[in-house]
């Protein structure tokens, strides 16, 4: 971007690598320029007092990753787009080199997450689209894990309920195109594939506790989700009434303990379900985000019997 033939612009090869661009009277990189870092990475954009600051593009030469957007004091800070080695990309807000604010992540398999981020993790309200199944989840994440109220939108129906550590749990309802609702609850039971025993007395006790909880007589929390699967227990079917829907997801409060950087002004500025795993950015599947799905066949068969 810089012309090495004007003013303080010139080419240096020093301990910081090669730099071509503007400098201030103190000799610091200042203004527009480009640089090849000692590790081979490439940067082209704005500098302020020797640091990447303003708009610029950084290319990680070893793996082909690339960031293009705003910088503050050598860190990704502001709005920018990051393309990762596997072809996935993130477009949105950054803070202190981490995804933070609002942004969209596009995965190699076609999945898309769009929503809130905090310190590099999905955190707050967001939607996750499962490309293979044409299914969308809308709800809340906390530290990268689905938690609290949410809904799953299927091609022909949708589920409203609540999640605990990435798994559906507790009361909820399915809403169908026929303008009716099926009410019930998701129960977490031992995974028979991981255990040598299947449903038994423990499950019966959990069902009893869930019934008591729905009647307001039982307040104790259930066990952790580790080693369990979500099973839907239907209770009754009614006509659609909005007042029967569970609570909607709400934004999470964010407490950022890291002080904001001051902007340098020198630069221009019985049915067991398995939902597909939410893909974790850059690292493949995230175990905490494994939950329900594959329910459509059951309801299609039920519809055919009714009809």
PDB file of C-alpha atoms in Angstrom:
ATOM      1  CA  UNK A   1       0.000   0.000   0.000  1.00  0.00           C
ATOM      2  CA  UNK A   2       2.892   2.315   0.645  1.00  0.00           C
ATOM      3  CA  UNK A   3       5.185   3.838  -1.962  1.00  0.00           C
ATOM      4  CA  UNK A   4       8.844   3.350  -0.901  1.00  0.00           C
ATOM      5  CA  UNK A   5       9.891   6.393  -2.885  1.00  0.00           C
ATOM      6  CA  UNK A   6       8.070   9.032  -0.794  1.00  0.00           C
ATOM      7  CA  UNK A   7       9.158  10.803   2.394  1.00  0.00           C
ATOM      8  CA  UNK A   8       9.894   8.547   5.353  1.00  0.00           C
ATOM      9  CA  UNK A   9       8.787   5.448   3.500  1.00  0.00           C
ATOM     10  CA  UNK A  10      11.487   2.915   2.848  1.00  0.00           C
ATOM     11  CA  UNK A  11      12.438  -0.734   3.108  1.00  0.00           C
ATOM     12  CA  UNK A  12      14.084  -2.239   6.181  1.00  0.00           C
ATOM     13  CA  UNK A  13      15.141  -5.783   6.972  1.00  0.00           C
ATOM     14  CA  UNK A  14      15.761  -6.052  10.690  1.00  0.00           C
ATOM     15  CA  UNK A  15      14.844  -8.229  13.640  1.00  0.00           C
ATOM     16  CA  UNK A  16      11.188  -7.521  12.899  1.00  0.00           C
ATOM     17  CA  UNK A  17      11.401  -8.835   9.330  1.00  0.00           C
ATOM     18  CA  UNK A  18      10.846  -6.781   6.172  1.00  0.00           C
ATOM     19  CA  UNK A  19       8.756  -3.610   6.230  1.00  0.00           C
ATOM     20  CA  UNK A  20       7.802  -1.268   3.398  1.00  0.00           C
ATOM     21  CA  UNK A  21       5.766   1.767   4.350  1.00  0.00           C
ATOM     22  CA  UNK A  22       5.460   4.990   6.337  1.00  0.00           C
ATOM     23  CA  UNK A  23       7.231   5.823   9.588  1.00  0.00           C
ATOM     24  CA  UNK A  24       6.936   8.613  12.150  1.00  0.00           C
ATOM     25  CA  UNK A  25       9.838  10.895  13.151  1.00  0.00           C
ATOM     26  CA  UNK A  26      10.832   8.383  15.864  1.00  0.00           C
ATOM     27  CA  UNK A  27      11.283   5.689  13.207  1.00  0.00           C
ATOM     28  CA  UNK A  28       8.262   3.608  14.244  1.00  0.00           C
ATOM     29  CA  UNK A  29       6.014   2.060  11.641  1.00  0.00           C
ATOM     30  CA  UNK A  30       3.262   4.648  11.370  1.00  0.00           C
ATOM     31  CA  UNK A  31       0.685   4.954   8.608  1.00  0.00           C
ATOM     32  CA  UNK A  32       0.108   2.548   5.751  1.00  0.00           C
ATOM     33  CA  UNK A  33       2.543  -0.173   4.806  1.00  0.00           C
ATOM     34  CA  UNK A  34       3.184  -3.867   4.443  1.00  0.00           C
ATOM     35  CA  UNK A  35       5.456  -6.265   6.261  1.00  0.00           C
ATOM     36  CA  UNK A  36       6.794  -9.801   6.108  1.00  0.00           C
ATOM     37  CA  UNK A  37       7.236 -11.053   9.649  1.00  0.00           C
ATOM     38  CA  UNK A  38      10.156 -13.265  10.754  1.00  0.00           C
ATOM     39  CA  UNK A  39       7.852 -16.321  10.838  1.00  0.00           C
ATOM     40  CA  UNK A  40       6.847 -15.696   7.206  1.00  0.00           C
ATOM     41  CA  UNK A  41       3.404 -14.214   7.905  1.00  0.00           C
ATOM     42  CA  UNK A  42       2.327 -11.196   5.868  1.00  0.00           C
ATOM     43  CA  UNK A  43       0.533  -8.017   6.947  1.00  0.00           C
ATOM     44  CA  UNK A  44      -0.710  -5.135   4.839  1.00  0.00           C
ATOM     45  CA  UNK A  45      -2.559  -2.205   6.348  1.00  0.00           C
ATOM     46  CA  UNK A  46      -2.326   0.548   8.934  1.00  0.00           C
ATOM     47  CA  UNK A  47       0.152   1.034  11.774  1.00  0.00           C
ATOM     48  CA  UNK A  48       0.284   3.406  14.714  1.00  0.00           C
ATOM     49  CA  UNK A  49       3.498   3.932  16.677  1.00  0.00           C
ATOM     50  CA  UNK A  50       4.883   0.580  15.567  1.00  0.00           C
ATOM     51  CA  UNK A  51       1.739  -1.506  16.121  1.00  0.00           C
ATOM     52  CA  UNK A  52      -0.941  -2.802  13.780  1.00  0.00           C
ATOM     53  CA  UNK A  53      -3.787  -0.345  14.305  1.00  0.00           C
ATOM     54  CA  UNK A  54      -6.721   0.416  12.027  1.00  0.00           C
ATOM     55  CA  UNK A  55      -7.736  -1.601   8.984  1.00  0.00           C
ATOM     56  CA  UNK A  56      -5.449  -4.296   7.673  1.00  0.00           C
ATOM     57  CA  UNK A  57      -5.065  -7.835   6.341  1.00  0.00           C
ATOM     58  CA  UNK A  58      -2.967 -10.507   8.032  1.00  0.00           C
ATOM     59  CA  UNK A  59      -2.094 -13.771   6.254  1.00  0.00           C
ATOM     60  CA  UNK A  60      -0.850 -16.816   8.177  1.00  0.00           C
ATOM     61  CA  UNK A  61       1.452 -18.237   5.539  1.00  0.00           C
ATOM     62  CA  UNK A  62       1.977 -21.690   7.095  1.00  0.00           C
ATOM     63  CA  UNK A  63      -1.691 -22.741   7.041  1.00  0.00           C
ATOM     64  CA  UNK A  64      -3.341 -20.224   4.703  1.00  0.00           C
ATOM     65  CA  UNK A  65      -5.589 -18.644   7.344  1.00  0.00           C
ATOM     66  CA  UNK A  66      -6.347 -14.964   6.849  1.00  0.00           C
ATOM     67  CA  UNK A  67      -7.833 -12.089   8.827  1.00  0.00           C
ATOM     68  CA  UNK A  68      -9.084  -8.900   7.231  1.00  0.00           C
ATOM     69  CA  UNK A  69     -10.556  -6.163   9.368  1.00  0.00           C
ATOM     70  CA  UNK A  70      -9.844  -3.798  12.216  1.00  0.00           C
ATOM     71  CA  UNK A  71      -6.903  -3.859  14.638  1.00  0.00           C
ATOM     72  CA  UNK A  72      -5.921  -2.155  17.861  1.00  0.00           C
ATOM     73  CA  UNK A  73      -2.475  -2.453  19.386  1.00  0.00           C
ATOM     74  CA  UNK A  74      -1.547  -5.569  17.373  1.00  0.00           C
ATOM     75  CA  UNK A  75      -4.823  -7.338  18.243  1.00  0.00           C
ATOM     76  CA  UNK A  76      -7.952  -8.091  16.215  1.00  0.00           C
ATOM     77  CA  UNK A  77     -10.368  -5.539  17.630  1.00  0.00           C
ATOM     78  CA  UNK A  78     -13.505  -4.230  15.936  1.00  0.00           C
ATOM     79  CA  UNK A  79     -15.211  -5.693  12.870  1.00  0.00           C
ATOM     80  CA  UNK A  80     -13.388  -8.245  10.764  1.00  0.00           C
ATOM     81  CA  UNK A  81     -13.472 -11.497   8.832  1.00  0.00           C
ATOM     82  CA  UNK A  82     -11.326 -14.534   9.633  1.00  0.00           C
ATOM     83  CA  UNK A  83     -10.907 -17.400   7.162  1.00  0.00           C
ATOM     84  CA  UNK A  84      -9.587 -20.606   8.772  1.00  0.00           C
ATOM     85  CA  UNK A  85      -7.458 -23.389   7.227  1.00  0.00           C
ATOM     86  CA  UNK A  86     -10.432 -25.772   6.941  1.00  0.00           C
ATOM     87  CA  UNK A  87     -12.394 -23.242   4.881  1.00  0.00           C
ATOM     88  CA  UNK A  88     -14.684 -22.108   7.684  1.00  0.00           C
ATOM     89  CA  UNK A  89     -14.970 -18.397   8.321  1.00  0.00           C
ATOM     90  CA  UNK A  90     -16.137 -15.921  10.944  1.00  0.00           C
ATOM     91  CA  UNK A  91     -17.535 -12.502  10.140  1.00  0.00           C
ATOM     92  CA  UNK A  92     -18.348 -10.140  12.967  1.00  0.00           C
ATOM     93  CA  UNK A  93     -17.081  -8.386  16.072  1.00  0.00           C
ATOM     94  CA  UNK A  94     -13.701  -8.932  17.734  1.00  0.00           C
ATOM     95  CA  UNK A  95     -12.173  -7.810  20.989  1.00  0.00           C
ATOM     96  CA  UNK A  96      -8.692  -8.539  22.333  1.00  0.00           C
ATOM     97  CA  UNK A  97      -7.989 -11.045  19.513  1.00  0.00           C
ATOM     98  CA  UNK A  98     -11.159 -13.034  20.331  1.00  0.00           C
ATOM     99  CA  UNK A  99     -14.616 -13.260  18.803  1.00  0.00           C
ATOM    100  CA  UNK A 100     -16.774 -11.018  20.975  1.00  0.00           C
ATOM    101  CA  UNK A 101     -20.024  -9.211  20.261  1.00  0.00           C
ATOM    102  CA  UNK A 102     -22.216 -10.271  17.333  1.00  0.00           C
ATOM    103  CA  UNK A 103     -21.001 -12.434  14.491  1.00  0.00           C
ATOM    104  CA  UNK A 104     -21.675 -15.326  12.127  1.00  0.00           C
ATOM    105  CA  UNK A 105     -19.583 -18.491  11.819  1.00  0.00           C
ATOM    106  CA  UNK A 106     -19.823 -20.507   8.584  1.00  0.00           C
ATOM    107  CA  UNK A 107     -18.701 -24.143   8.895  1.00  0.00           C
ATOM    108  CA  UNK A 108     -17.271 -26.376   6.152  1.00  0.00           C
ATOM    109  CA  UNK A 109     -20.285 -28.716   6.332  1.00  0.00           C
ATOM    110  CA  UNK A 110     -22.705 -25.859   5.612  1.00  0.00           C
ATOM    111  CA  UNK A 111     -23.787 -25.257   9.211  1.00  0.00           C
ATOM    112  CA  UNK A 112     -24.125 -21.625  10.314  1.00  0.00           C
ATOM    113  CA  UNK A 113     -24.126 -20.045  13.763  1.00  0.00           C
ATOM    114  CA  UNK A 114     -25.269 -16.437  13.977  1.00  0.00           C
ATOM    115  CA  UNK A 115     -25.516 -14.657  17.281  1.00  0.00           C
ATOM    116  CA  UNK A 116     -23.664 -13.456  20.353  1.00  0.00           C
ATOM    117  CA  UNK A 117     -20.055 -14.263  21.291  1.00  0.00           C
ATOM    118  CA  UNK A 118     -17.977 -13.606  24.381  1.00  0.00           C
ATOM    119  CA  UNK A 119     -14.242 -14.241  24.759  1.00  0.00           C
ATOM    120  CA  UNK A 120     -14.147 -16.541  21.743  1.00  0.00           C
ATOM    121  CA  UNK A 121     -17.183 -18.707  22.625  1.00  0.00           C
ATOM    122  CA  UNK A 122     -20.842 -18.741  21.672  1.00  0.00           C
ATOM    123  CA  UNK A 123     -22.442 -16.841  24.539  1.00  0.00           C
ATOM    124  CA  UNK A 124     -25.908 -15.289  24.584  1.00  0.00           C
ATOM    125  CA  UNK A 125     -28.765 -15.404  22.094  1.00  0.00           C
ATOM    126  CA  UNK A 126     -28.083 -17.095  18.780  1.00  0.00           C
ATOM    127  CA  UNK A 127     -29.328 -19.419  16.054  1.00  0.00           C
ATOM    128  CA  UNK A 128     -27.617 -22.531  14.728  1.00  0.00           C
ATOM    129  CA  UNK A 129     -28.629 -23.902  11.336  1.00  0.00           C
ATOM    130  CA  UNK A 130     -28.021 -27.612  10.641  1.00  0.00           C
ATOM    131  CA  UNK A 131     -27.527 -27.747   6.884  1.00  0.00           C
ATOM    132  CA  UNK A 132     -27.821 -31.531   6.472  1.00  0.00           C
ATOM    133  CA  UNK A 133     -31.184 -31.747   8.230  1.00  0.00           C
ATOM    134  CA  UNK A 134     -32.599 -28.311   7.322  1.00  0.00           C
ATOM    135  CA  UNK A 135     -33.191 -27.722  11.037  1.00  0.00           C
ATOM    136  CA  UNK A 136     -32.611 -24.527  12.995  1.00  0.00           C
ATOM    137  CA  UNK A 137     -32.083 -24.115  16.738  1.00  0.00           C
ATOM    138  CA  UNK A 138     -32.832 -20.777  18.395  1.00  0.00           C
ATOM    139  CA  UNK A 139     -31.793 -20.247  21.985  1.00  0.00           C
ATOM    140  CA  UNK A 140     -29.081 -19.286  24.421  1.00  0.00           C
ATOM    141  CA  UNK A 141     -25.475 -20.361  24.844  1.00  0.00           C
ATOM    142  CA  UNK A 142     -23.341 -19.919  27.924  1.00  0.00           C
ATOM    143  CA  UNK A 143     -19.574 -20.411  27.604  1.00  0.00           C
ATOM    144  CA  UNK A 144     -20.144 -22.318  24.358  1.00  0.00           C
ATOM    145  CA  UNK A 145     -22.861 -24.649  25.720  1.00  0.00           C
ATOM    146  CA  UNK A 146     -26.611 -24.513  25.034  1.00  0.00           C
ATOM    147  CA  UNK A 147     -28.568 -23.707  28.172  1.00  0.00           C
ATOM    148  CA  UNK A 148     -32.011 -22.409  29.122  1.00  0.00           C
ATOM    149  CA  UNK A 149     -35.129 -21.846  26.979  1.00  0.00           C
ATOM    150  CA  UNK A 150     -35.018 -22.393  23.234  1.00  0.00           C
ATOM    151  CA  UNK A 151     -36.755 -23.905  20.251  1.00  0.00           C
ATOM    152  CA  UNK A 152     -35.938 -26.208  17.348  1.00  0.00           C
ATOM    153  CA  UNK A 153     -37.582 -25.427  14.020  1.00  0.00           C
ATOM    154  CA  UNK A 154     -38.120 -28.513  11.853  1.00  0.00           C
ATOM    155  CA  UNK A 155     -39.531 -28.432   8.298  1.00  0.00           C
ATOM    156  CA  UNK A 156     -43.049 -29.421   9.476  1.00  0.00           C
ATOM    157  CA  UNK A 157     -43.148 -28.674  13.194  1.00  0.00           C
ATOM    158  CA  UNK A 158     -41.167 -27.086  16.000  1.00  0.00           C
ATOM    159  CA  UNK A 159     -40.234 -27.880  19.581  1.00  0.00           C
ATOM    160  CA  UNK A 160     -40.254 -25.382  22.454  1.00  0.00           C
ATOM    161  CA  UNK A 161     -38.426 -26.350  25.618  1.00  0.00           C
ATOM    162  CA  UNK A 162     -35.380 -25.928  27.797  1.00  0.00           C
ATOM    163  CA  UNK A 163     -31.801 -27.192  27.676  1.00  0.00           C
ATOM    164  CA  UNK A 164     -29.260 -28.151  30.321  1.00  0.00           C
ATOM    165  CA  UNK A 165     -25.609 -28.474  29.323  1.00  0.00           C
ATOM    166  CA  UNK A 166     -26.524 -28.919  25.676  1.00  0.00           C
ATOM    167  CA  UNK A 167     -29.338 -31.457  26.152  1.00  0.00           C
ATOM    168  CA  UNK A 168     -33.125 -30.944  26.181  1.00  0.00           C
ATOM    169  CA  UNK A 169     -34.529 -31.425  29.655  1.00  0.00           C
ATOM    170  CA  UNK A 170     -37.807 -30.775  31.431  1.00  0.00           C
ATOM    171  CA  UNK A 171     -41.196 -29.637  30.197  1.00  0.00           C
ATOM    172  CA  UNK A 172     -41.832 -28.617  26.608  1.00  0.00           C
ATOM    173  CA  UNK A 173     -44.190 -28.940  23.691  1.00  0.00           C
ATOM    174  CA  UNK A 174     -44.245 -29.754  19.992  1.00  0.00           C
ATOM    175  CA  UNK A 175     -46.271 -27.441  17.749  1.00  0.00           C
ATOM    176  CA  UNK A 176     -47.536 -28.869  14.431  1.00  0.00           C
ATOM    177  CA  UNK A 177     -48.795 -27.452  11.150  1.00  0.00           C
ATOM    178  CA  UNK A 178     -52.224 -28.835  12.032  1.00  0.00           C
ATOM    179  CA  UNK A 179     -52.477 -26.132  14.732  1.00  0.00           C
ATOM    180  CA  UNK A 180     -52.216 -28.557  17.632  1.00  0.00           C
ATOM    181  CA  UNK A 181     -49.679 -29.031  20.430  1.00  0.00           C
ATOM    182  CA  UNK A 182     -48.246 -32.131  22.069  1.00  0.00           C
ATOM    183  CA  UNK A 183     -47.203 -31.471  25.682  1.00  0.00           C
ATOM    184  CA  UNK A 184     -44.717 -33.485  27.716  1.00  0.00           C
ATOM    185  CA  UNK A 185     -41.185 -33.459  29.026  1.00  0.00           C
ATOM    186  CA  UNK A 186     -37.690 -34.595  28.161  1.00  0.00           C
ATOM    187  CA  UNK A 187     -36.166 -36.999  30.635  1.00  0.00           C
ATOM    188  CA  UNK A 188     -32.449 -37.723  30.929  1.00  0.00           C
ATOM    189  CA  UNK A 189     -31.787 -41.428  31.467  1.00  0.00           C
ATOM    190  CA  UNK A 190     -28.738 -43.644  31.413  1.00  0.00           C
ATOM    191  CA  UNK A 191     -27.523 -44.414  27.906  1.00  0.00           C
ATOM    192  CA  UNK A 192     -28.068 -48.155  27.463  1.00  0.00           C
ATOM    193  CA  UNK A 193     -25.384 -48.170  24.776  1.00  0.00           C
ATOM    194  CA  UNK A 194     -22.873 -47.003  27.355  1.00  0.00           C
ATOM    195  CA  UNK A 195     -24.223 -49.071  30.236  1.00  0.00           C
ATOM    196  CA  UNK A 196     -24.916 -52.775  30.584  1.00  0.00           C
ATOM    197  CA  UNK A 197     -28.454 -52.074  31.741  1.00  0.00           C
ATOM    198  CA  UNK A 198     -31.310 -50.245  30.100  1.00  0.00           C
ATOM    199  CA  UNK A 199     -34.453 -48.663  31.479  1.00  0.00           C
ATOM    200  CA  UNK A 200     -35.266 -49.755  34.982  1.00  0.00           C
ATOM    201  CA  UNK A 201     -36.098 -48.562  38.466  1.00  0.00           C
ATOM    202  CA  UNK A 202     -33.857 -45.506  38.156  1.00  0.00           C
ATOM    203  CA  UNK A 203     -35.796 -44.282  35.131  1.00  0.00           C
ATOM    204  CA  UNK A 204     -39.124 -44.893  36.905  1.00  0.00           C
ATOM    205  CA  UNK A 205     -37.907 -42.802  39.824  1.00  0.00           C
ATOM    206  CA  UNK A 206     -36.820 -40.006  37.483  1.00  0.00           C
ATOM    207  CA  UNK A 207     -40.245 -40.057  35.787  1.00  0.00           C
ATOM    208  CA  UNK A 208     -41.898 -39.810  39.185  1.00  0.00           C
ATOM    209  CA  UNK A 209     -39.675 -36.859  40.107  1.00  0.00           C
ATOM    210  CA  UNK A 210     -40.475 -35.125  36.816  1.00  0.00           C
ATOM    211  CA  UNK A 211     -44.211 -35.548  37.416  1.00  0.00           C
ATOM    212  CA  UNK A 212     -43.829 -34.123  40.929  1.00  0.00           C
ATOM    213  CA  UNK A 213     -41.803 -31.229  39.570  1.00  0.00           C
ATOM    214  CA  UNK A 214     -44.512 -30.399  37.026  1.00  0.00           C
ATOM    215  CA  UNK A 215     -47.036 -30.359  39.887  1.00  0.00           C
ATOM    216  CA  UNK A 216     -44.841 -28.035  41.941  1.00  0.00           C
ATOM    217  CA  UNK A 217     -43.922 -30.588  44.602  1.00  0.00           C
ATOM    218  CA  UNK A 218     -40.347 -31.382  43.685  1.00  0.00           C
ATOM    219  CA  UNK A 219     -37.507 -28.865  43.439  1.00  0.00           C
ATOM    220  CA  UNK A 220     -34.313 -30.941  43.495  1.00  0.00           C
ATOM    221  CA  UNK A 221     -32.030 -30.730  40.469  1.00  0.00           C
ATOM    222  CA  UNK A 222     -31.433 -33.842  38.380  1.00  0.00           C
ATOM    223  CA  UNK A 223     -28.023 -35.465  37.907  1.00  0.00           C
ATOM    224  CA  UNK A 224     -25.540 -34.171  35.367  1.00  0.00           C
ATOM    225  CA  UNK A 225     -26.022 -35.027  31.692  1.00  0.00           C
ATOM    226  CA  UNK A 226     -22.853 -37.087  31.417  1.00  0.00           C
ATOM    227  CA  UNK A 227     -23.620 -40.589  30.141  1.00  0.00           C
ATOM    228  CA  UNK A 228     -27.319 -39.841  29.625  1.00  0.00           C
ATOM    229  CA  UNK A 229     -29.663 -39.481  26.672  1.00  0.00           C
ATOM    230  CA  UNK A 230     -32.806 -37.380  26.274  1.00  0.00           C
ATOM    231  CA  UNK A 231     -36.104 -39.283  25.974  1.00  0.00           C
ATOM    232  CA  UNK A 232     -39.409 -37.579  25.218  1.00  0.00           C
ATOM    233  CA  UNK A 233     -42.435 -38.467  27.358  1.00  0.00           C
ATOM    234  CA  UNK A 234     -45.708 -37.219  25.880  1.00  0.00           C
ATOM    235  CA  UNK A 235     -48.530 -36.284  28.259  1.00  0.00           C
ATOM    236  CA  UNK A 236     -51.423 -34.860  26.217  1.00  0.00           C
ATOM    237  CA  UNK A 237     -52.429 -33.084  22.997  1.00  0.00           C
ATOM    238  CA  UNK A 238     -54.331 -29.779  22.846  1.00  0.00           C
ATOM    239  CA  UNK A 239     -55.297 -27.144  20.308  1.00  0.00           C
ATOM    240  CA  UNK A 240     -52.628 -24.496  19.802  1.00  0.00           C
ATOM    241  CA  UNK A 241     -52.677 -21.760  22.432  1.00  0.00           C
ATOM    242  CA  UNK A 242     -49.813 -19.297  22.688  1.00  0.00           C
ATOM    243  CA  UNK A 243     -50.133 -19.103  26.476  1.00  0.00           C
ATOM    244  CA  UNK A 244     -49.139 -22.785  26.685  1.00  0.00           C
ATOM    245  CA  UNK A 245     -45.709 -22.114  25.155  1.00  0.00           C
ATOM    246  CA  UNK A 246     -42.657 -22.269  27.451  1.00  0.00           C
ATOM    247  CA  UNK A 247     -40.674 -19.053  28.147  1.00  0.00           C
ATOM    248  CA  UNK A 248     -38.672 -17.521  25.305  1.00  0.00           C
ATOM    249  CA  UNK A 249     -34.859 -17.264  25.519  1.00  0.00           C
ATOM    250  CA  UNK A 250     -33.462 -13.993  26.869  1.00  0.00           C
ATOM    251  CA  UNK A 251     -30.054 -12.293  26.459  1.00  0.00           C
ATOM    252  CA  UNK A 252     -27.346 -13.155  28.979  1.00  0.00           C
ATOM    253  CA  UNK A 253     -25.619 -10.448  31.012  1.00  0.00           C
ATOM    254  CA  UNK A 254     -21.995  -9.970  30.039  1.00  0.00           C
ATOM    255  CA  UNK A 255     -19.329  -8.993  32.560  1.00  0.00           C
ATOM    256  CA  UNK A 256     -16.103  -8.158  30.791  1.00  0.00           C
ATOM    257  CA  UNK A 257     -13.239  -7.919  33.262  1.00  0.00           C
ATOM    258  CA  UNK A 258     -10.745  -6.930  30.545  1.00  0.00           C
ATOM    259  CA  UNK A 259     -10.447  -3.141  30.193  1.00  0.00           C
ATOM    260  CA  UNK A 260     -11.152  -1.772  26.737  1.00  0.00           C
ATOM    261  CA  UNK A 261      -8.240  -0.543  24.693  1.00  0.00           C
ATOM    262  CA  UNK A 262      -8.116   3.171  24.046  1.00  0.00           C
ATOM    263  CA  UNK A 263      -8.326   3.845  20.351  1.00  0.00           C
ATOM    264  CA  UNK A 264      -5.196   5.472  19.017  1.00  0.00           C
ATOM    265  CA  UNK A 265      -6.459   8.500  17.127  1.00  0.00           C
ATOM    266  CA  UNK A 266      -3.436   8.756  14.896  1.00  0.00           C
ATOM    267  CA  UNK A 267      -4.870   6.408  12.229  1.00  0.00           C
ATOM    268  CA  UNK A 268      -7.947   6.890  10.061  1.00  0.00           C
ATOM    269  CA  UNK A 269     -10.169   4.834  11.229  1.00  0.00           C
ATOM    270  CA  UNK A 270     -39.858 -43.485  24.256  1.00  0.00           C
ATOM    271  CA  UNK A 271     -38.577 -41.857  21.471  1.00  0.00           C
ATOM    272  CA  UNK A 272     -34.889 -41.521  21.885  1.00  0.00           C
ATOM    273  CA  UNK A 273     -33.476 -38.653  19.897  1.00  0.00           C
ATOM    274  CA  UNK A 274     -30.082 -37.712  18.612  1.00  0.00           C
ATOM    275  CA  UNK A 275     -29.764 -34.170  17.291  1.00  0.00           C
ATOM    276  CA  UNK A 276     -26.688 -33.610  15.112  1.00  0.00           C
ATOM    277  CA  UNK A 277     -23.727 -32.277  17.021  1.00  0.00           C
ATOM    278  CA  UNK A 278     -23.086 -28.570  16.738  1.00  0.00           C
ATOM    279  CA  UNK A 279     -19.728 -28.181  15.027  1.00  0.00           C
ATOM    280  CA  UNK A 280     -17.131 -26.482  17.209  1.00  0.00           C
ATOM    281  CA  UNK A 281     -15.195 -23.855  15.334  1.00  0.00           C
ATOM    282  CA  UNK A 282     -11.747 -24.942  14.192  1.00  0.00           C
ATOM    283  CA  UNK A 283     -11.791 -28.154  16.220  1.00  0.00           C
ATOM    284  CA  UNK A 284     -14.590 -30.387  14.892  1.00  0.00           C
ATOM    285  CA  UNK A 285     -17.442 -31.643  17.060  1.00  0.00           C
ATOM    286  CA  UNK A 286     -18.093 -30.219  20.529  1.00  0.00           C
ATOM    287  CA  UNK A 287     -19.215 -32.937  22.967  1.00  0.00           C
ATOM    288  CA  UNK A 288     -21.122 -30.425  25.109  1.00  0.00           C
ATOM    289  CA  UNK A 289     -23.406 -29.572  22.189  1.00  0.00           C
ATOM    290  CA  UNK A 290     -24.691 -33.123  21.423  1.00  0.00           C
ATOM    291  CA  UNK A 291     -28.451 -33.390  21.773  1.00  0.00           C
ATOM    292  CA  UNK A 292     -31.726 -34.566  20.167  1.00  0.00           C
ATOM    293  CA  UNK A 293     -33.150 -35.012  16.609  1.00  0.00           C
ATOM    294  CA  UNK A 294     -34.428 -37.524  13.999  1.00  0.00           C
ATOM    295  CA  UNK A 295     -37.987 -37.210  15.167  1.00  0.00           C
ATOM    296  CA  UNK A 296     -39.634 -36.365  11.873  1.00  0.00           C
ATOM    297  CA  UNK A 297     -40.189 -39.995  10.792  1.00  0.00           C
ATOM    298  CA  UNK A 298     -42.204 -40.750  13.935  1.00  0.00           C
ATOM    299  CA  UNK A 299     -44.568 -37.830  13.438  1.00  0.00           C
ATOM    300  CA  UNK A 300     -44.971 -38.560   9.735  1.00  0.00           C
ATOM    301  CA  UNK A 301     -46.016 -42.123  10.625  1.00  0.00           C
ATOM    302  CA  UNK A 302     -48.366 -40.745  13.299  1.00  0.00           C
ATOM    303  CA  UNK A 303     -49.927 -38.352  10.801  1.00  0.00           C
ATOM    304  CA  UNK A 304     -50.523 -41.174   8.319  1.00  0.00           C
ATOM    305  CA  UNK A 305     -52.285 -43.236  11.000  1.00  0.00           C
ATOM    306  CA  UNK A 306     -54.511 -40.335  11.963  1.00  0.00           C
ATOM    307  CA  UNK A 307     -55.345 -39.588   8.347  1.00  0.00           C
TER     308      UNK A 307
END
